Coordinates of C-alpha atoms and ligand atoms in Angstrom, one line a residue:
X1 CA 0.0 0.0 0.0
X2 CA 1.2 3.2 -0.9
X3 CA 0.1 6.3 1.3
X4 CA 1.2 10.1 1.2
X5 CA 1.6 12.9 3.4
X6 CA 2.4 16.9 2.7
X7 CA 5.6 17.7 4.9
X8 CA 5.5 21.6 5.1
X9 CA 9.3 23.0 4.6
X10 CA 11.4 24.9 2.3
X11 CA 14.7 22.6 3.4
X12 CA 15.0 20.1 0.2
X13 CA 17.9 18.6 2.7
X14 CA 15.0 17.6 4.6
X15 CA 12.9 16.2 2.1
X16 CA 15.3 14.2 0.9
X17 CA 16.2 12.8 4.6
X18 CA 12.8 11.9 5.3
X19 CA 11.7 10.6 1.9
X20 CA 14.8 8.2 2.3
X21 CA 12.8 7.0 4.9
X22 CA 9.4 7.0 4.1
X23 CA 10.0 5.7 0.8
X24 CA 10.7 2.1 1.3
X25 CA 7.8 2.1 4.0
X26 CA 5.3 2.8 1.7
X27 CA 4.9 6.3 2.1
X28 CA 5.3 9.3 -0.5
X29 CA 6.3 12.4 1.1
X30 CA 5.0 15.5 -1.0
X31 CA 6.5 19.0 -0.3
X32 CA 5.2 22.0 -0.3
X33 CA 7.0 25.3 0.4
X34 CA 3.8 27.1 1.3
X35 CA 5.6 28.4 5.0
X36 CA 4.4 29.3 8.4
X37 CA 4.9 31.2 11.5
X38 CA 7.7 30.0 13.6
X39 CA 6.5 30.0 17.2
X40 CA 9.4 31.3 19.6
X41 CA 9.0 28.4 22.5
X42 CA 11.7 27.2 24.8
X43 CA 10.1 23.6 23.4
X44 CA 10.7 22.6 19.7
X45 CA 7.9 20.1 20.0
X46 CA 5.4 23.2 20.8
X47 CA 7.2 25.2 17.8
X48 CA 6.4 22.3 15.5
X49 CA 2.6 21.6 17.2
X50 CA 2.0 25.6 16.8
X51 CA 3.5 25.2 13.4
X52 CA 1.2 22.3 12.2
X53 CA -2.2 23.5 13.9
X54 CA -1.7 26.5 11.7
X55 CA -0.6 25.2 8.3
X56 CA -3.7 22.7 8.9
X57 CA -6.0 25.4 9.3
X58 CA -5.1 26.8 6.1
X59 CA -4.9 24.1 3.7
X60 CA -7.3 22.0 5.4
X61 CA -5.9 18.6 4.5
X62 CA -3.5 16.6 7.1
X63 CA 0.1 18.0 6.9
X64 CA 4.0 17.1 9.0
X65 CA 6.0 19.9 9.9
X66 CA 9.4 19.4 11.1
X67 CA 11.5 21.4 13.7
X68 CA 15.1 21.2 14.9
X69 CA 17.1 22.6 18.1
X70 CA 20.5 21.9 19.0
X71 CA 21.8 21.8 22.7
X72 CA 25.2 22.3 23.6
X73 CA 26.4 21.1 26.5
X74 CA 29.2 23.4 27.2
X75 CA 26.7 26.5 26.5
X76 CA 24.0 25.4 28.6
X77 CA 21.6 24.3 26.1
X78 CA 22.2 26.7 23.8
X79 CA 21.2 27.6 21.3
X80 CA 18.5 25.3 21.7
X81 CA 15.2 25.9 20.1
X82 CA 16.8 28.8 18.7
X83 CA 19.1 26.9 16.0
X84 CA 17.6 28.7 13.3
X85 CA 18.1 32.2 14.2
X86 CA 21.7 31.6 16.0
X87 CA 22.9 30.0 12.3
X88 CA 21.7 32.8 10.2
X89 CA 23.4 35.3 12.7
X90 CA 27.0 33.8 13.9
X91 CA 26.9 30.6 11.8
X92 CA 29.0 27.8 12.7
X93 CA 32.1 29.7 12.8
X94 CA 30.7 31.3 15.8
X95 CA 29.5 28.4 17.6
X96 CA 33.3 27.7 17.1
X97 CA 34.6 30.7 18.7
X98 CA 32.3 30.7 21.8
X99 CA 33.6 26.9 22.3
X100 CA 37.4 27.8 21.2
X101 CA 38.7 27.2 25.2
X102 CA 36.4 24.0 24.9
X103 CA 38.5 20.9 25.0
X104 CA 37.7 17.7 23.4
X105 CA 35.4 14.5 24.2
X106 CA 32.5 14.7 26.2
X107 CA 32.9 18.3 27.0
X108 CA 32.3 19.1 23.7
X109 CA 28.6 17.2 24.1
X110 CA 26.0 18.6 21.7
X111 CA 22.3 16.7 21.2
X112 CA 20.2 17.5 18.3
X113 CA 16.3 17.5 18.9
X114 CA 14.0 16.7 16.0
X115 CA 10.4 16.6 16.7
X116 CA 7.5 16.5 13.6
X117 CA 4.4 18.0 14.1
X118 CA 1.8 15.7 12.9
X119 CA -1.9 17.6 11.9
X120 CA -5.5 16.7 10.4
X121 CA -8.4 18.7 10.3
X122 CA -10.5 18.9 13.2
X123 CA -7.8 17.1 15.4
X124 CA -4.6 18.2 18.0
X125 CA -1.2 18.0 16.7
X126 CA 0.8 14.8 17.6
X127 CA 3.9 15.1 17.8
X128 CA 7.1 12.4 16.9
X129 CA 10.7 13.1 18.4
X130 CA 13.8 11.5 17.6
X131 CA 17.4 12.9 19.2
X132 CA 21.2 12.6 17.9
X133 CA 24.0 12.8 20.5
X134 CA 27.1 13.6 19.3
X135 CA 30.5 16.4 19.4
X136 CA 31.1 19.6 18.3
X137 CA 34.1 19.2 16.6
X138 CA 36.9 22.0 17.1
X139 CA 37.1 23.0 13.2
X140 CA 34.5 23.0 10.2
X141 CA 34.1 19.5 7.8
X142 CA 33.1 18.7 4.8
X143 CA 30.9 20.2 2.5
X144 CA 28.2 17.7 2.4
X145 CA 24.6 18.3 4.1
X146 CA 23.2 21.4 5.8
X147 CA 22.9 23.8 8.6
X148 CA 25.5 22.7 11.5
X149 CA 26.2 19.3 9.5
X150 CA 29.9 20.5 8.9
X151 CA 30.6 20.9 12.9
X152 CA 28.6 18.1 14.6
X153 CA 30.0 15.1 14.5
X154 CA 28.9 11.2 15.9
X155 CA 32.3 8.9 16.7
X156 CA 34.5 11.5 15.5
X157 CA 32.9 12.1 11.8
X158 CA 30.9 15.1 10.7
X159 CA 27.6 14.6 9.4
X160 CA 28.6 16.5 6.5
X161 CA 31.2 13.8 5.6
X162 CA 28.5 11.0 6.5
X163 CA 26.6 10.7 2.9
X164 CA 23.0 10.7 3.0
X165 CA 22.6 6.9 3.7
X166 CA 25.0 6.6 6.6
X167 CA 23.7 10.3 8.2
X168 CA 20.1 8.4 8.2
X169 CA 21.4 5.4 10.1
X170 CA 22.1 7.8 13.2
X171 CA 20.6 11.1 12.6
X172 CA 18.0 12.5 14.9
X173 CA 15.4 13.6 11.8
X174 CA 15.7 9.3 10.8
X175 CA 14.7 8.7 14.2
X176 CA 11.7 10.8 14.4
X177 CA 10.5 9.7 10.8
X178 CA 10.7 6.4 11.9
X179 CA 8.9 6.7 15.0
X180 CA 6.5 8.8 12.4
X181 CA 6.1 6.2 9.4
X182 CA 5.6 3.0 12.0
X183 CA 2.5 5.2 13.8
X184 CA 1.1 6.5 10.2
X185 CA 1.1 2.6 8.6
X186 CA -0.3 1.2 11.9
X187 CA -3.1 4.0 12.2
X188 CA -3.7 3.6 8.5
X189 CA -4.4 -0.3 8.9
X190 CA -6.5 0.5 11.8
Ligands
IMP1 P1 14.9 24.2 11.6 O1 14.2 23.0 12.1 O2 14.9 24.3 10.1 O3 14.4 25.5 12.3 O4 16.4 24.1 12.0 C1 17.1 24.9 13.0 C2 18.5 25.1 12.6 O5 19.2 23.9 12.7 C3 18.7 25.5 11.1 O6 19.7 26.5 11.0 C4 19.0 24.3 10.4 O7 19.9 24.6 9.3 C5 19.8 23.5 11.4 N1 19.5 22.1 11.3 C6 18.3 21.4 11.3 N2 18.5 20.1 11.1 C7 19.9 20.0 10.9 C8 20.6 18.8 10.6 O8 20.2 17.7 10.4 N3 22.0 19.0 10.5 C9 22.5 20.3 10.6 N4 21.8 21.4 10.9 C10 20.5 21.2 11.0

């Protein structure tokens, strides 16, 4: 059986991530770049409810949406739920330069939280989370992926050295589409 689902995002990086992992479960993943309000929330799970409630009640069909923080150990958390906005402002070389008297190993912790907002007409948002623990390394890598893939790094390799396959083995987006696509088939069936 072959089911589909609208993921709202402009990140084709993300598309292609989660329709790596839909795909061989039967499920088509269908973008659409139509956008929405980005709730500012200590909680990317509320940023991604908030985000599919809306979308929902504007195209009225059932849509994902997908949001990402990252949590730095060494910076108390940050920046968190705020990923987005600390990227387009200091970028990855800053994230280096605030950890530059950071040694390596676990003081150099960093988790990435995905969580998708799940939405249907009529209906609360469920959400599906999946995380990533890994290191920020000490210099940029790569030029594969996305976003911080060039500075966090699982057993010593960057994501943006992993290739798409072996990124989706680990990565916290693969976990949370799994978690996703197992729930979808099974309420599908039901
Ligand atoms: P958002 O979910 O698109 O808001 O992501 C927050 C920030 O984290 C953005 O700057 C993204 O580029 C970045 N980001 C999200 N997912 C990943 C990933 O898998 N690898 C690296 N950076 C990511």
């Amino acid at each position: 059986m072959t089911d589909q689902i609208m993921f709202v995002t402009g990140n084709l990086h993300k598309v292609a991530e989660a329709a790596a992992i839909c795909a061989p479960r039967g499920i088509v993943i269908v973008q659409n770049d139509c956008g929405y309000p980005e709730l500012q929330d200590d909680d990317v799970a509320r940023v991604a409810e908030y985000g599919a409630e809306h979308v929902v009640s504007r195209l009225g069909c059932a849509v994902i949406v997908e949001d990402t923080g990252l949590y730095i150990d060494a910076l108390n958390g940050f920046p968190g739920p705020y990923a987005a906005y600390v990227y387009d402002t200091i970028g990855n070389a800053g994230i280096l330069a605030l950890m530059r008297d950071i040694d390596g190993g676990d003081n150099r912790r960093a988790t990435f939280r995905s969580v998708i907002g799940y939405c249907e007409p009529g209906v609360a948002a469920t959400t599906f989370e999946g995380i990533a623990t890994g290191t920020i390394a000490h210099e940029e890598r790569g030029e594969g992926g996305f976003g911080y893939d060039p500075i966090f790094e699982i057993d010593g390799v960057a994501f943006s050295l992993m290739g798409d396959d072996a990124k989706n083995n680990v990565s916290h987006r693969a976990k949370s589409f799994e978690k996703f696509a197992e729930w979808f088939i099974r309420r599908g069936m039901a």
